[in-house]
Structures are given as structure tokens and as C-alpha cells.
Amino acid sequence: MNNTTRAALAAILISTGVGASPDDWPLHGGDHANTRFATLSQINRDNVDDLELVWQHDNGRKASFQATPIVHGDRMYLSTPYNDVVALDATSGEQLWRYRHETTTDKFCCGPSSRGVAVAGNRVFLGTIDARLIALDADTGEVIWDVQPSNTRPDAAEAVAAITGNPHFKGGKVVGATGLSFNMAPQVVDGKVFVGTSGAGYGLHVETDEQGQQQLSVIGIAGGDKGLRGFLAAFDADTGKELWRWHTVNEADWAGDFAATTPGGTPLKRDIDAERAAMAEHGGAWRVGGGSIWQAPAVDRELGLLYVGTGNPSPQIDGQSRPGDNRHTSSIVALDIDTGELAWAFQQVPHDQWGYEAASPPVLFDAEIDGKPRKLLAQAGKTGWLYLLDRTSGELVKRSDPFVPQENLFAPPTEDGTRVTPAILGGASWSPAARHPARGLIYVQGIHKPATYFIKPLEAGPDSPWESYGYFRFTDEPDWGNVSAIDPITGKLIWQRRFDQPMVGGLLATAGDLVFTGEGNGAFHALDAETGTTLWTHQAEYGVNAPAVTYRVDGRQYLAVAAGGNGLFGFPTGDRLLVFALPD
């Protein structure tokens, strides 16, 4: 079978849901379960030290580069920052075509990053930072259709003036604000394309100079009505027609039960009496309630459900004008594939004031617990726990031991400042976890970067409805990251490796008993899946802050990863895709 035939067959198998060749990397998470596990073992722990760079591709867009390459047959599809798409020969890096994206706005909520494309049939699907969903011809890169769901960008000028005039932010530059974008890689199943919005939480990113150092503060402004509602929507893969839309927040269950603890029993330290009293004035906060969606859903075709994590409520940090639990923000939810109807929701953090979004994508697997088979879902939380749920019901089965330090967890922001860790970056950020089925382990990237949370009053008036604002500042204490191997059934940490910088980007596990991970300093590592020992390292020029993939063409296994850094973390940004293999 030649490579053209293999690519065509793989596309048919994916579009019909039968599954692609094990040689390919056909979906963002590797499979619909988001396991990021490859059955290939030509590269293994006995020979990985022989890996060498066989080709690289520079895309010309030097910015935070987070994309997962998609590989069908001998062809690779890759999105760049600012949403260009390139098709490459997967064995040589030769560019076959390039789609150049023209944005409709220069105001992006969440930076220029794209986490990748989806491919099904003869189409490449791309969600864009200006909130468009585009279908391209997989052979030519020509646009087949281009749709933009309803999108608004709240006018933040008044709030900007109020905030940047404050002594804490005087002279600050607003580098990010509210507005819907599609940063996630789309998911495709049964002729439907699924994509969710980021940027729904009303807030500003303000950069200031403090004692000669740049400081990033994320600010939430209470009062007013300038937020957005996040949503996940399904589109017809042939036509681009919107089939259904599920909004993260709605009036019916926005307030919830005013939970005093998390589902795991940890106190939330809420002033519930004050929240109940505020419902009369702020009961309609759900209309601008936030709940972004950052990563591709996992799919259980047998149950007919999608599983997706949701973002924090709006406004972020300052929860005074959004009383109640703010369901279904900072949650894992299960939705009917055909209708978008909510099957169940598990809210990790009711009334979230710390940015503890369910950002890392859910991972699905089956296992026995107490001798009984269970359909399970695991998700690495920004709270620092790995959550294990029954995916048929949403029941919490287990919460792991913490994989990062937890101090002053769920303490509310104050005027004088409250130090918290994990802080707004996590825990685990958007980085995808990986699961090794033979070992029964889930591998998670962790972040230790404490921050101090503040709430400050604002003078309200008829022309300025803002009541207060919350913000965080990172502390000047040392930060670091780690990779943890966790048994999700017992919740125990099997091993941990600590690294000098916060870990963000994602992981890959393989049948060669390897786990691949990168660092912001450009180090790209192969770890022993059993022990965490470093077996091989490549030093890249830019930060390796994207998840690696592996694939095989003509009997040769390749390993590919984007090396383009992450501007939010201060890691060196670039435009390079690196591809490795064993010597011929």
C-alpha cells in the first residue's frame, strides 16, 4: 500500500469513527479518549539515547507555540500561532501547502496561540483566535467554508481607565482583555465538529514595571455587565452549519447549593450569608458568567457522551457580584453528542475565586475497582489534585494525593493580600496528561508558582458601575515544576521528577516505556515511564511548551514536538517544529 493510499484510508477510518492506523497521530489527544499514548515501540528506553534530529520546520510566526501536529499517512498538518496552517511531508518536512489566516480583529483575549487542528475525511478544521471555525481542503489548503458564531467583545475602556489610574497599575499596559476566541483544537466525531470558546471571563491582563521588573497582573472587576458566557458548539462537518450550542452557565442552576466545601470535602472559606443577601441585586450575573473551554473534549462513543472541562466564572478573582456556586464553571461536564444536552456535571470548585479552571483535558479509561469494572475519567486539576470520576454518572471516585504543594488553599482574596499556592497557573495548567495502559499510570505536568490575591474597592457611580476589583501578583519566591506518575485508582504518587521551571505544554507516553516532556528553557526529555529517570535530552533554541507526538511512516518511527516557547511564562518564543528518529 503506497503512502497516498494509506493517507486516504486513514481519513476514511477517522471520518467513520472506525479508527486510524496505529502508525498515525490522527487526533489532538491521540485518540478520542485523550490518552496521548502511542503503541509504537521502535523507539524505546534501550535505544532512545540514539535519537537524532532528522528535520525541522520554521513556520515564521515567533510566538507562543502550543500546537499538536496531526499525522495521517505520510502527511502532517500543523497550525501556527495566529492560525496559519501548513501541510508537511511527515518524513522530510517539505511544505506541501500553507493557509495564511487573515484575522478580523487585532484584539485577542488569550494571545495568538492555537492548540492544533482536527482532520477528518478530506478536510482540516481550524478554530481561530478571532472566533471563526474554518474547513480547509486537506489536499490543497483551500477554504471550503468559514463560519463565525455570534461573538461580542465587551467595551472595557471605562474599567481600563479605573484600573490603570490606580497606583498599583499606573502606567500599566493592557495586554489582554475579554473577548471570545477559539484557542482549543477542534474535536471531530460522526460528521460533527466541536469547538469551545475561551476568553469568556471578564478581566484584564495588565503589565506593569515594578522595581525594574515586568509584572503581569490578572484583574477581575466586580459589578457592571461586561462579561460573556462560554459555550461549546457542534457544527456540521460538511456545511459548517451550527447544530447545537451548550452554554456553560444558565439561570436555572447558576446559584447551586451554596456549597461550603469542595466535592472532596475541603472547606471553601466562603461568606455564604453575604452571598445569599447579594442574590437580590446580583442574581442575574449568569448572563455574563464566564466559563471558557480550553481543550478538546474526550469522547465515549458507546455512551454517546462528550467530556469537557470548563473555565472560571466571570468576573475572575472578585466574586462579590456573582453570589452562589456559579455552576457549571470550573467543572467537568458530560454532554450528549447529538443534542448537547447536559448529562451530568462535577464542579471541582464552587464559586471559584482563584482561576482553578478544569483546563487540562479529561482522559478516559476503563479499570476494575474492588473487583468491579468501571468506566472512568481522570483530570489533572489546577488545584493540585488528579480527580477520578465515574464517567457514567459524574461521581467522584478518588482524589489523588497532591502533586504540587498546597498552602492556604481556597483562602479568599483580601485588601492586604492573601498568599495562595497553587495559584492561578495551577497545579496543572492546560497541559494534556498522558496515560500508560500497561502500567496503569497517568503522567501529569505540575507548576509551583505562588501568588498573592488582592481585592480593592472602586468608587461606584451612575457612570461607573464597578464596585471592586480583584487581582493577583506572583510572589518573588522560587518557582519550579515537576512531572508526576500517579496511580489514579489508589491516588498515590508513584514517582515525581522536579525541574527548575514551571512545567507547561503536555506529555506523551509510548509502548517503548517512555514519557516525553519539555521545559521552557528548551530542554526536551525522554523519561523512563517506570522510574522517571532521564534517558535522553535534546537542547532546543526555544522553549518546548507543547505536547509531543509520535508516528511511523514506511517502518520508521518519528517523534515530533513544537519548540516555540510560551510568552505568558516568559519562556523564549520561536517558530520551530523538531522531528527526531533513530539512525537509518
XYZ file of C-alpha atoms in Angstrom, residues 164-519:
356
model
C -4.626 51.762 35.211
C -5.145 55.019 37.127
C -4.715 53.115 40.375
C -1.257 53.475 41.987
C -0.749 49.705 41.769
C -1.078 49.758 37.963
C -0.178 53.327 36.998
C 1.408 53.309 33.584
C 0.345 49.712 33.064
C -0.172 48.333 29.595
C -3.303 46.279 28.956
C -2.061 43.153 27.158
C -5.208 41.023 27.249
C -8.930 41.502 27.780
C -12.283 39.781 27.472
C -13.479 38.560 24.075
C -14.348 35.188 22.633
C -11.668 33.179 20.852
C -11.189 29.571 19.772
C -7.763 28.554 21.084
C -8.514 24.843 21.507
C -8.023 22.202 18.842
C -11.430 21.123 17.486
C -12.701 17.602 18.073
C -14.381 15.592 15.290
C -16.716 12.619 15.575
C -19.556 11.242 13.426
C -19.598 14.139 10.975
C -19.693 16.780 13.727
C -17.006 19.297 14.615
C -16.897 20.507 18.221
C -15.242 23.724 19.348
C -15.469 25.808 22.517
C -14.826 29.427 23.406
C -12.033 30.870 25.510
C -11.904 34.420 26.867
C -15.356 34.493 28.491
C -14.208 35.531 31.981
C -14.372 39.319 32.309
C -10.937 40.602 33.193
C -7.839 42.390 32.027
C -4.190 41.390 31.819
C -2.125 44.407 32.834
C 1.643 44.547 32.543
C 3.499 46.999 34.771
C 7.085 47.714 35.697
C 7.821 47.188 39.380
C 11.340 47.894 40.613
C 12.742 47.316 37.175
C 10.882 44.059 36.536
C 7.843 43.388 34.391
C 4.877 42.121 36.415
C 1.747 40.554 34.976
C -1.464 41.026 36.925
C -4.753 39.385 36.017
C -7.638 41.541 37.140
C -11.343 40.838 37.630
C -13.784 43.732 38.011
C -16.935 43.196 40.077
C -20.212 44.870 39.167
C -21.322 46.017 35.728
C -22.426 43.663 32.976
C -19.490 43.272 30.639
C -18.676 39.582 30.740
C -19.563 36.799 28.323
C -20.968 33.259 28.505
C -18.697 30.475 27.406
C -20.058 27.715 25.201
C -19.276 24.502 23.351
C -20.944 24.130 19.959
C -21.329 21.379 17.357
C -21.103 22.089 13.617
C -21.882 20.020 10.555
C -18.539 18.953 9.076
C -19.859 19.193 5.510
C -21.524 22.598 5.650
C -20.368 24.437 8.761
C -23.956 24.776 9.966
C -24.255 25.073 13.752
C -26.153 22.051 15.070
C -26.329 22.820 18.780
C -24.799 25.036 21.419
C -24.361 24.357 25.138
C -23.732 27.424 27.291
C -21.561 26.810 30.320
C -23.797 28.923 32.572
C -27.554 29.473 32.682
C -30.174 30.839 35.022
C -31.722 27.552 36.170
C -28.792 26.274 38.210
C -26.359 29.201 38.424
C -26.699 29.683 42.207
C -26.404 25.989 43.081
C -26.435 24.828 46.689
C -24.051 27.436 48.170
C -21.628 24.615 48.919
C -19.448 25.085 51.982
C -16.841 22.589 50.762
C -15.443 21.185 47.557
C -16.759 17.741 46.465
C -13.700 16.268 48.164
C -14.650 17.882 51.483
C -12.124 20.748 51.624
C -13.610 23.938 53.186
C -14.109 26.798 50.734
C -13.991 29.599 53.353
C -16.982 31.405 51.805
C -19.199 34.031 53.446
C -22.381 32.251 52.395
C -24.708 34.575 54.352
C -23.321 37.571 52.473
C -23.649 35.735 49.155
C -27.291 34.887 49.799
C -28.000 38.521 50.680
C -26.355 39.648 47.425
C -28.622 37.461 45.276
C -31.342 40.124 45.180
C -29.028 42.545 43.398
C -26.797 40.123 41.512
C -28.992 37.109 40.777
C -28.705 37.797 37.032
C -24.921 37.508 36.983
C -25.227 34.252 34.989
C -25.868 36.321 31.840
C -22.191 37.292 31.832
C -20.991 34.338 33.879
C -17.853 33.205 32.017
C -16.923 29.523 31.820
C -14.391 29.312 28.976
C -13.467 25.981 27.377
C -9.772 25.485 26.773
C -9.170 21.976 25.446
C -10.622 19.360 23.102
C -13.333 17.115 24.619
C -12.862 13.414 25.201
C -15.461 11.153 23.569
C -17.171 7.934 24.663
C -18.933 6.715 21.537
C -20.633 3.825 23.369
C -22.268 6.141 25.924
C -22.780 8.862 23.315
C -21.136 11.499 25.514
C -18.549 14.259 25.230
C -16.482 15.181 28.294
C -15.038 18.660 28.627
C -13.552 20.918 31.284
C -14.867 24.441 31.852
C -13.211 27.664 32.950
C -13.598 30.004 35.884
C -16.653 32.234 36.412
C -16.808 35.898 35.464
C -15.597 38.239 36.826
C -12.464 36.359 37.735
C -10.963 36.524 41.239
C -13.518 39.006 42.624
C -16.705 37.020 43.330
C -18.732 39.678 45.177
C -21.065 40.403 42.263
C -21.642 36.738 41.352
C -23.027 35.060 44.508
C -23.714 31.327 44.550
C -21.808 28.321 43.260
C -21.668 29.706 39.702
C -22.479 26.315 38.174
C -21.140 24.881 35.794
C -17.888 26.830 35.843
C -14.602 25.178 36.925
C -16.244 21.835 36.245
C -16.086 18.621 34.256
C -19.295 18.158 32.261
C -20.722 15.341 30.139
C -22.821 16.328 27.104
C -24.891 14.295 24.667
C -23.011 14.140 21.359
C -26.158 14.523 19.237
C -28.065 17.184 21.193
C -25.669 18.968 23.553
C -27.944 18.127 26.472
C -26.169 18.053 29.833
C -25.904 14.513 31.221
C -24.018 15.424 34.407
C -21.627 17.990 35.843
C -18.944 17.743 38.514
C -17.923 21.153 39.887
C -14.407 20.954 41.233
C -14.512 24.442 42.819
C -17.873 26.109 43.542
C -17.691 29.936 43.472
C -14.132 29.820 42.132
C -12.116 32.955 43.031
C -8.644 31.623 42.183
C -8.773 30.711 38.490
C -8.959 26.976 39.224
C -10.337 26.069 35.825
C -10.587 22.486 34.585
C -8.098 23.344 31.865
C -6.201 20.082 31.267
C -8.259 17.781 29.010
C -10.064 14.769 30.537
C -8.620 11.286 29.964
C -10.933 8.263 29.638
C -10.172 4.641 30.507
C -11.785 1.504 31.954
C -10.493 -0.330 35.029
C -11.577 -2.589 37.860
C -12.175 -1.113 41.307
C -12.936 -3.521 44.147
C -13.339 -6.286 41.570
C -15.938 -4.427 39.511
C -15.387 -2.902 36.050
C -15.783 0.888 35.970
C -15.889 3.445 33.161
C -13.617 6.189 34.451
C -12.425 9.708 33.700
C -9.303 11.366 35.100
C -8.485 15.064 35.022
C -5.446 16.909 36.388
C -6.741 19.938 38.281
C -5.274 23.381 38.777
C -5.999 22.703 42.458
C -3.100 20.219 42.523
C -5.169 17.020 42.673
C -5.845 14.424 39.988
C -9.610 13.783 40.018
C -11.013 10.347 39.180
C -14.717 10.242 38.244
C -17.184 7.596 37.137
C -17.884 8.830 33.628
C -21.380 7.349 33.506
C -22.583 9.382 36.498
C -20.011 12.056 37.370
C -19.488 10.540 40.828
C -16.144 11.365 42.466
C -14.303 8.051 42.883
C -10.932 9.284 44.134
C -8.903 12.445 44.588
C -5.163 11.817 44.399
C -2.515 12.908 46.803
C -1.422 16.466 45.908
C 1.129 16.551 43.091
C 2.254 20.122 43.980
C 2.424 21.965 47.325
C -0.937 23.235 48.606
C -0.828 26.151 51.049
C -3.681 28.419 52.138
C -5.873 26.665 49.586
C -9.248 28.379 48.981
C -8.411 31.366 51.223
C -10.352 34.358 49.821
C -8.594 37.433 48.394
C -8.236 40.366 50.817
C -7.301 44.061 50.663
C -3.922 43.319 52.260
C -3.351 40.290 50.057
C -3.595 36.538 50.603
C -0.738 34.249 49.542
C -2.001 31.074 47.863
C -0.445 28.086 46.143
C -1.355 26.619 43.746
C -2.265 29.995 42.281
C -3.895 30.975 39.010
C -1.442 28.979 36.834
C -2.089 25.730 38.750
C -1.453 22.935 39.765
C -1.792 21.614 36.257
C -2.499 24.219 33.587
C -3.864 23.464 30.105
C -1.114 20.847 29.647
C -2.525 17.482 28.494
C -1.774 14.466 30.684
C -0.866 11.046 29.260
C -1.858 7.531 30.337
C 0.229 4.357 30.062
C -2.329 1.498 29.956
C 0.097 -1.338 30.764
C 1.421 0.459 33.836
C -1.953 1.920 34.811
C -0.332 5.313 35.416
C -1.269 8.844 34.449
C 1.547 11.341 33.931
C 0.934 14.994 34.846
C 2.947 18.190 34.461
C 2.853 20.361 37.591
C 3.503 24.017 38.447
C 4.624 25.617 41.701
C 4.286 29.401 41.334
C 2.654 31.048 44.369
C 0.761 34.340 44.082
C -0.816 36.923 46.364
C -4.505 37.682 45.787
C -5.984 41.127 46.447
C -9.405 42.776 46.433
C -9.565 46.589 46.219
C -12.641 48.857 46.339
C -13.594 51.148 43.456
C -15.762 54.237 43.768
C -19.049 53.389 42.070
C -21.339 55.945 40.484
C -24.003 56.334 37.770
C -21.365 56.448 35.049
C -19.097 53.850 36.654
C -20.867 50.726 37.925
C -17.684 48.990 39.065
C -17.787 48.023 42.729
C -14.362 46.493 43.305
C -11.639 44.605 41.555
C -9.531 41.607 42.368
C -6.068 40.818 41.084
C -3.099 38.598 41.767
C 0.614 39.221 41.798
C 3.146 36.412 41.646
C 5.465 36.322 44.643
C 9.234 36.661 44.300
C 9.923 33.260 45.887
C 11.435 30.450 43.770
C 9.125 28.667 41.356
C 9.546 25.262 39.759
C 7.743 22.419 38.016
C 7.502 18.656 38.091
C 6.318 15.560 36.273
C 4.328 13.096 38.382
C 3.377 9.482 37.725
C 0.076 8.891 39.518
C -1.900 5.701 40.101
C -5.432 7.062 39.571
C -7.090 4.108 41.334
C -5.195 4.496 44.607
C -4.424 8.196 44.218
C -0.774 7.552 45.141
C 2.239 9.271 43.586
C 4.445 6.516 42.151
C 7.302 8.863 41.260
C 7.998 12.566 40.746
C 10.712 14.484 38.900
C 11.320 18.120 39.787
C 12.505 20.656 37.194
C 13.813 24.203 37.563
C 10.895 25.907 35.795
C 7.105 25.574 35.913
C 6.070 22.767 33.551
C 3.558 23.605 30.843
C 2.948 22.037 27.442
C 1.891 18.429 27.868
C 3.119 14.847 27.774
C 3.389 11.799 25.520
C 3.637 8.170 26.708
C 4.616 5.273 24.454
C 4.773 1.488 24.432
C 8.550 1.885 24.363
C 8.158 2.668 28.100
C 8.969 6.320 27.540
C 7.401 9.606 28.645
C 8.329 12.728 26.680
C 8.206 16.189 28.236
C 9.681 19.631 27.571
C 10.846 22.655 29.536
